[in-house]
Tab-separated table of C-alpha atoms in Angstrom:
chain	number	residue	atom	x	y	z
A	154	UNK	CA	102.198	130.329	101.976
A	155	UNK	CA	100.644	131.371	98.633
A	156	UNK	CA	100.891	128.846	95.808
A	157	UNK	CA	102.261	130.270	92.505
A	158	UNK	CA	100.025	130.074	89.442
A	159	UNK	CA	102.425	127.688	87.672
A	160	UNK	CA	102.351	125.268	90.609
A	161	UNK	CA	98.553	125.340	90.832
A	162	UNK	CA	98.373	124.623	87.096
A	163	UNK	CA	100.673	121.634	87.488
A	164	UNK	CA	98.538	120.314	90.332
A	165	UNK	CA	95.493	120.585	88.085
A	166	UNK	CA	97.305	118.794	85.287
A	167	UNK	CA	98.100	115.789	87.435
A	168	UNK	CA	94.496	115.738	88.676
A	169	UNK	CA	93.357	115.239	85.037
A	170	UNK	CA	92.078	118.783	84.714
A	171	UNK	CA	92.980	121.202	81.948
A	172	UNK	CA	96.466	122.655	82.044
A	173	UNK	CA	96.552	126.462	81.790
A	174	UNK	CA	100.117	127.276	82.786
A	175	UNK	CA	101.561	130.341	81.098
A	176	UNK	CA	104.438	129.725	78.703
A	177	UNK	CA	104.251	125.925	79.120
A	178	UNK	CA	101.688	125.106	76.435
A	179	UNK	CA	103.217	123.584	73.302
A	180	UNK	CA	102.144	125.149	70.010
A	181	UNK	CA	100.981	123.179	66.982
A	182	UNK	CA	99.927	124.183	63.471
A	183	UNK	CA	97.535	121.950	61.519
A	184	UNK	CA	98.262	121.410	57.817
A	185	UNK	CA	95.353	119.902	55.873
A	186	UNK	CA	93.428	120.090	52.605
A	187	UNK	CA	89.923	121.501	52.283
A	188	UNK	CA	88.458	118.257	50.912
A	189	UNK	CA	84.846	119.080	51.840
A	190	UNK	CA	82.811	120.639	54.650
A	191	UNK	CA	82.683	117.363	56.562
A	192	UNK	CA	86.479	117.071	56.545
A	193	UNK	CA	86.882	120.711	57.618
A	194	UNK	CA	84.585	119.997	60.574
A	195	UNK	CA	86.628	116.868	61.426
A	196	UNK	CA	89.830	118.918	61.464
A	197	UNK	CA	88.217	121.678	63.553
A	198	UNK	CA	87.033	119.052	66.065
A	199	UNK	CA	90.590	117.684	66.376
A	200	UNK	CA	91.976	121.209	66.824
A	201	UNK	CA	89.343	121.931	69.479
A	202	UNK	CA	90.214	118.754	71.385
A	203	UNK	CA	93.907	119.679	71.324
A	204	UNK	CA	93.242	123.216	72.572
A	205	UNK	CA	91.038	121.838	75.355
A	206	UNK	CA	93.942	119.574	76.338
A	207	UNK	CA	96.459	122.412	76.611
A	208	UNK	CA	97.937	122.562	73.089
A	209	UNK	CA	97.922	126.053	71.569
A	210	UNK	CA	96.612	124.889	68.197
A	211	UNK	CA	96.700	127.155	65.139
A	212	UNK	CA	94.061	126.543	62.439
A	213	UNK	CA	93.442	128.647	59.344
A	214	UNK	CA	89.675	128.481	59.958
A	215	UNK	CA	90.227	130.463	63.163
A	216	UNK	CA	93.375	132.464	62.551
A	217	UNK	CA	92.934	133.936	59.057
A	218	UNK	CA	90.440	136.448	57.663
A	219	UNK	CA	89.764	137.734	54.131
A	220	UNK	CA	92.650	139.938	53.062
A	221	UNK	CA	95.382	137.985	54.851
A	222	UNK	CA	98.465	136.861	52.952
A	223	UNK	CA	97.984	133.084	53.117
A	224	UNK	CA	101.502	132.100	51.937
A	225	UNK	CA	103.025	134.305	54.644
A	226	UNK	CA	100.631	132.822	57.234
A	227	UNK	CA	101.507	129.244	56.270
A	228	UNK	CA	105.253	129.876	56.228
A	229	UNK	CA	105.220	131.683	59.572
A	230	UNK	CA	103.151	129.040	61.370
A	231	UNK	CA	105.197	126.117	60.028
A	232	UNK	CA	108.471	127.725	61.072
A	233	UNK	CA	107.406	129.167	64.453
A	234	UNK	CA	105.277	126.383	65.966
A	235	UNK	CA	106.716	123.549	68.051
A	236	UNK	CA	104.867	120.954	65.967
A	237	UNK	CA	103.103	120.676	62.628
A	238	UNK	CA	100.251	118.151	62.567
A	239	UNK	CA	99.764	116.906	59.002
A	240	UNK	CA	96.247	115.593	58.287
A	241	UNK	CA	96.685	112.949	55.596
A	242	UNK	CA	93.934	112.111	53.093
A	243	UNK	CA	94.051	110.996	49.466
A	244	UNK	CA	93.362	114.582	48.371
A	245	UNK	CA	96.141	115.918	50.620
A	246	UNK	CA	98.550	113.358	49.138
A	247	UNK	CA	97.619	114.395	45.583
A	248	UNK	CA	98.103	118.109	46.259
A	249	UNK	CA	101.324	117.603	48.206
A	250	UNK	CA	102.937	115.265	45.669
A	251	UNK	CA	101.966	117.507	42.746
A	252	UNK	CA	102.765	120.683	44.712
A	253	UNK	CA	99.313	122.140	44.122
A	254	UNK	CA	97.752	125.014	46.056
A	255	UNK	CA	98.379	125.772	49.708
A	256	UNK	CA	99.096	122.131	50.540
A	257	UNK	CA	101.817	122.031	47.901
A	258	UNK	CA	103.326	125.283	49.183
A	259	UNK	CA	103.302	123.974	52.757
A	260	UNK	CA	104.932	120.754	51.527
A	261	UNK	CA	107.818	122.746	50.046
A	262	UNK	CA	108.381	124.581	53.344
A	263	UNK	CA	108.158	121.434	55.476
A	264	UNK	CA	110.473	119.293	53.354
A	265	UNK	CA	113.007	122.131	53.201
A	266	UNK	CA	112.987	122.457	57.002
A	267	UNK	CA	113.409	118.702	57.469
A	268	UNK	CA	116.360	118.590	55.059
A	269	UNK	CA	118.111	121.678	56.422
A	270	UNK	CA	117.480	121.214	60.154
A	271	UNK	CA	116.846	117.481	60.482
A	272	UNK	CA	113.967	118.005	62.937
A	273	UNK	CA	111.823	115.110	61.711
A	274	UNK	CA	109.881	114.819	64.975
A	275	UNK	CA	108.416	118.294	64.596
A	276	UNK	CA	106.162	117.005	61.804
A	277	UNK	CA	103.518	114.525	63.013
A	278	UNK	CA	101.441	112.758	60.328
A	279	UNK	CA	97.834	111.923	61.224
A	280	UNK	CA	95.825	109.517	59.055
A	281	UNK	CA	92.278	110.871	58.739
A	282	UNK	CA	90.838	108.691	55.947
A	283	UNK	CA	91.597	105.560	53.953
A	284	UNK	CA	94.871	103.668	54.170
A	285	UNK	CA	98.351	105.049	54.732
A	286	UNK	CA	99.404	104.113	51.193
A	287	UNK	CA	96.434	106.029	49.771
A	288	UNK	CA	96.837	109.114	51.947
A	289	UNK	CA	100.542	109.671	52.737
A	290	UNK	CA	102.530	112.137	50.592
A	291	UNK	CA	105.708	110.603	49.211
A	292	UNK	CA	107.953	112.583	51.577
A	293	UNK	CA	106.108	111.129	54.596
A	294	UNK	CA	106.353	107.478	53.555
A	295	UNK	CA	108.075	105.446	56.240
A	296	UNK	CA	107.228	107.888	59.052
A	297	UNK	CA	105.495	106.760	62.240
A	298	UNK	CA	101.970	108.154	61.983
A	299	UNK	CA	98.939	108.486	64.267
A	300	UNK	CA	95.852	106.685	62.936
A	301	UNK	CA	92.644	108.611	63.726
A	302	UNK	CA	90.705	107.130	60.806
A	303	UNK	CA	89.024	104.415	62.884
A	304	UNK	CA	86.483	105.770	65.425
A	305	UNK	CA	86.883	102.627	67.556
A	306	UNK	CA	90.582	103.375	68.159
A	307	UNK	CA	90.331	107.146	68.058
A	308	UNK	CA	90.577	107.832	71.806
A	309	UNK	CA	93.587	105.563	72.311
A	310	UNK	CA	95.472	106.930	69.304
A	311	UNK	CA	94.529	110.522	70.139
A	312	UNK	CA	96.113	109.994	73.571
A	313	UNK	CA	99.274	108.869	71.756
A	314	UNK	CA	99.239	112.103	69.722
A	315	UNK	CA	98.766	114.213	72.846
A	316	UNK	CA	101.560	112.408	74.718
A	317	UNK	CA	103.883	112.937	71.732
A	318	UNK	CA	103.212	116.680	71.721
A	319	UNK	CA	103.787	116.996	75.479
A	320	UNK	CA	106.850	114.716	75.409
A	321	UNK	CA	105.274	112.329	77.929
A	322	UNK	CA	105.295	109.062	76.013
A	323	UNK	CA	106.164	106.052	78.137
A	324	UNK	CA	109.853	105.215	77.885
A	325	UNK	CA	111.429	101.795	77.998
A	326	UNK	CA	111.590	100.134	81.425
A	327	UNK	CA	114.948	100.288	83.226
A	328	UNK	CA	117.574	97.697	82.308
A	329	UNK	CA	117.819	94.988	84.953
A	330	UNK	CA	121.611	94.760	85.257
A	331	UNK	CA	123.760	97.725	86.214
A	332	UNK	CA	126.200	99.071	83.593
A	333	UNK	CA	129.751	97.749	83.839
A	334	UNK	CA	131.367	101.121	83.639
A	335	UNK	CA	130.225	104.659	84.319
A	336	UNK	CA	131.816	107.942	85.256
A	337	UNK	CA	130.261	107.780	88.742
A	338	UNK	CA	128.612	105.096	90.822
A	339	UNK	CA	124.915	105.613	91.516
A	340	UNK	CA	124.184	106.770	95.013
A	341	UNK	CA	121.536	105.247	97.246
A	342	UNK	CA	118.877	107.865	97.854
A	343	UNK	CA	115.511	107.947	99.547
A	344	UNK	CA	112.423	109.217	97.763
A	345	UNK	CA	112.531	112.309	99.985
A	346	UNK	CA	115.921	113.440	98.662
A	347	UNK	CA	116.072	115.856	95.710
A	348	UNK	CA	116.809	114.251	92.362
A	349	UNK	CA	120.394	114.810	91.178
A	350	UNK	CA	122.367	113.876	88.083
A	351	UNK	CA	125.167	111.490	89.084
A	352	UNK	CA	126.993	111.287	85.751
A	353	UNK	CA	127.061	110.034	82.170
A	354	UNK	CA	126.354	106.319	81.639
A	355	UNK	CA	129.283	105.743	79.311
A	356	UNK	CA	128.367	102.192	78.257
A	357	UNK	CA	124.953	103.342	77.047
A	358	UNK	CA	126.130	106.250	74.888
A	359	UNK	CA	125.204	105.276	71.327
A	360	UNK	CA	127.208	105.835	68.139
A	361	UNK	CA	126.362	108.369	65.414
A	362	UNK	CA	125.171	107.012	62.059
A	363	UNK	CA	127.462	109.360	60.100
A	364	UNK	CA	125.691	108.511	56.836
A	365	UNK	CA	125.589	112.062	55.533
A	366	UNK	CA	121.927	112.675	56.374
A	367	UNK	CA	120.888	115.653	58.537
A	368	UNK	CA	121.349	114.843	62.215
A	369	UNK	CA	123.392	111.687	61.546
A	370	UNK	CA	126.303	113.041	63.623
A	371	UNK	CA	124.095	113.100	66.738
A	372	UNK	CA	123.518	110.249	69.191
A	373	UNK	CA	121.988	109.319	72.563
A	374	UNK	CA	123.643	110.418	75.800
A	375	UNK	CA	122.113	108.930	79.002
A	376	UNK	CA	122.649	110.346	82.503
A	377	UNK	CA	122.336	108.376	85.739
A	378	UNK	CA	120.100	109.899	88.440
A	379	UNK	CA	120.553	109.280	92.157
A	380	UNK	CA	117.051	107.762	92.274
A	381	UNK	CA	114.046	107.038	90.101
A	382	UNK	CA	111.930	110.216	89.998
A	383	UNK	CA	108.158	110.305	90.327
A	384	UNK	CA	105.880	110.727	87.326
A	385	UNK	CA	105.162	114.292	88.490
A	386	UNK	CA	108.884	115.125	88.553
A	387	UNK	CA	109.369	113.541	85.124
A	388	UNK	CA	106.510	115.555	83.591
A	389	UNK	CA	107.835	118.817	85.039
A	390	UNK	CA	111.394	118.079	83.867
A	391	UNK	CA	110.237	117.382	80.286
A	392	UNK	CA	108.058	120.510	80.181
A	393	UNK	CA	110.930	122.610	81.535
A	394	UNK	CA	113.481	121.105	79.131
A	395	UNK	CA	111.208	121.853	76.162
A	396	UNK	CA	110.743	125.446	77.344
A	397	UNK	CA	113.497	126.291	79.866
A	398	UNK	CA	113.529	129.707	81.566
A	399	UNK	CA	116.978	130.308	80.055
A	400	UNK	CA	119.064	128.405	77.536
A	401	UNK	CA	121.819	128.720	74.952
A	402	UNK	CA	121.318	129.149	71.218
A	403	UNK	CA	122.361	125.504	70.854
A	404	UNK	CA	119.545	124.211	73.076
A	405	UNK	CA	117.664	121.255	71.576
A	406	UNK	CA	114.060	120.992	72.840
A	407	UNK	CA	112.098	117.717	72.553
A	408	UNK	CA	115.190	115.456	72.782
A	409	UNK	CA	114.881	114.668	76.507
A	410	UNK	CA	113.016	111.789	78.109
A	411	UNK	CA	113.025	109.981	81.450
A	412	UNK	CA	113.512	106.210	81.674
A	413	UNK	CA	113.668	104.795	85.176
A	414	UNK	CA	116.576	106.461	86.997
A	415	UNK	CA	117.947	107.992	83.791
A	416	UNK	CA	117.650	111.168	81.749
A	417	UNK	CA	118.262	110.447	78.066
A	418	UNK	CA	119.101	113.163	75.528
A	419	UNK	CA	118.323	111.564	72.175
A	420	UNK	CA	120.000	113.694	69.526
A	421	UNK	CA	123.113	115.451	70.823
A	422	UNK	CA	126.833	114.865	71.451
A	423	UNK	CA	129.121	114.713	74.482
A	424	UNK	CA	130.745	117.918	73.281
A	425	UNK	CA	127.349	119.671	73.149
A	426	UNK	CA	126.553	118.414	76.649
A	427	UNK	CA	129.823	119.827	77.952
A	428	UNK	CA	129.504	123.191	76.188
A	429	UNK	CA	125.758	123.853	76.155
A	430	UNK	CA	123.448	121.318	77.819
A	431	UNK	CA	125.115	120.815	81.215
A	432	UNK	CA	123.858	124.058	82.728
A	433	UNK	CA	120.392	123.569	81.241
A	434	UNK	CA	120.207	120.031	82.643
A	435	UNK	CA	121.096	121.282	86.122
A	436	UNK	CA	118.562	124.109	85.797
A	437	UNK	CA	115.770	121.756	84.685
A	438	UNK	CA	116.521	119.246	87.461
A	439	UNK	CA	116.474	122.018	90.077
A	440	UNK	CA	113.235	123.409	88.632
A	441	UNK	CA	111.589	119.983	88.687
A	442	UNK	CA	112.686	119.450	92.307
A	443	UNK	CA	111.273	122.815	93.381
A	444	UNK	CA	107.974	122.484	91.522
A	445	UNK	CA	107.429	118.902	92.691
A	446	UNK	CA	108.037	119.992	96.297
A	447	UNK	CA	105.466	122.782	95.914
A	448	UNK	CA	102.916	120.388	94.457
A	449	UNK	CA	103.442	117.809	97.191
A	450	UNK	CA	103.231	120.499	99.877
A	451	UNK	CA	100.047	121.828	98.286
A	452	UNK	CA	98.556	118.345	98.288
A	453	UNK	CA	99.652	117.763	101.899
A	454	UNK	CA	97.920	120.947	103.028
A	455	UNK	CA	94.772	120.075	101.105
A	456	UNK	CA	94.725	116.639	102.721
A	457	UNK	CA	95.322	118.184	106.145
A	458	UNK	CA	92.441	120.611	105.591
A	459	UNK	CA	90.146	117.779	104.521
A	460	UNK	CA	91.121	115.787	107.602
A	461	UNK	CA	90.542	118.761	109.911
A	462	UNK	CA	87.113	119.380	108.381
A	463	UNK	CA	86.224	115.726	108.781
A	464	UNK	CA	87.358	115.692	112.411
A	465	UNK	CA	85.491	118.930	113.153
A	466	UNK	CA	82.356	117.481	111.614
A	467	UNK	CA	82.744	114.297	113.654
A	468	UNK	CA	83.191	116.266	116.896
A	469	UNK	CA	80.159	118.387	116.093
A	470	UNK	CA	78.047	115.302	115.475
A	471	UNK	CA	79.270	113.708	118.716
A	472	UNK	CA	78.503	116.864	120.716
A	473	UNK	CA	75.007	117.172	119.276
A	474	UNK	CA	74.356	113.462	119.670
A	475	UNK	CA	75.388	113.544	123.329
A	476	UNK	CA	72.682	116.126	124.020
A	477	UNK	CA	69.925	114.075	122.431
A	478	UNK	CA	67.646	112.346	124.919
A	479	UNK	CA	65.036	109.859	123.776
A	480	UNK	CA	63.521	109.149	127.218
């Protein structure tokens, strides 16, 4: 049985190799200020690391040439990419707050998108120099940022940035006591059974803020699974939810996460689930089941081949050794 390219790529991903799956790589645009040559090199190094790790990273140093319309480039990349990584320095803060140059223009576009669409998580601040107070534009104050300013903590915090982009951050551990009331009782299932959605966990549905801010009418809706899925299944589900093979115009990528035996949609409504997300959830669960099965089968065959080679080698050694005579 031939292994599809997407399955082979997923196997490589879970073996800590580079992920090269078509149509599964998140896209990110880097917004920064040209402080000096050293800072430009720092930004290019970050962009290179992200591309090596499977993020299709857009950087003006690579993607623009003399004669390009820079305002059109900036506006297009901010609107079309999955994420915008904002490199914060004191100079970036100054230009953004005073709306100067390209940084100021980008700031206008980003703040407008946040206010009109409420997609705060699309914009990821990264501290490159100094303190957060010195480097954060006023519209980013209070946001959770990634600190890459300290070389000693760079690898750990970079991993946090990468996990955020891929939607693979570690969720909260499962709650010890079962909910008092749910639409369906969880079913006992072995690890060999396909993962299925059992129903909505009614007691854990949160309430909307309803404070008039964008997105304040949305809330968390958790779904009980028949068993706790593997980390491989969880990764595939998140990747598929963020870029499903088919979806409605009301699909909301980047709101799904796995926590124990639960899928949590953080930023939707029960009505949206009923009208739009139900079919996509079923599709993503089925896709994760199929891809996980392919990966496990691929691994099983590889292990079987390794074992057969080892046994053949052992038999060959035994045969040759039996013919050796030291008399």
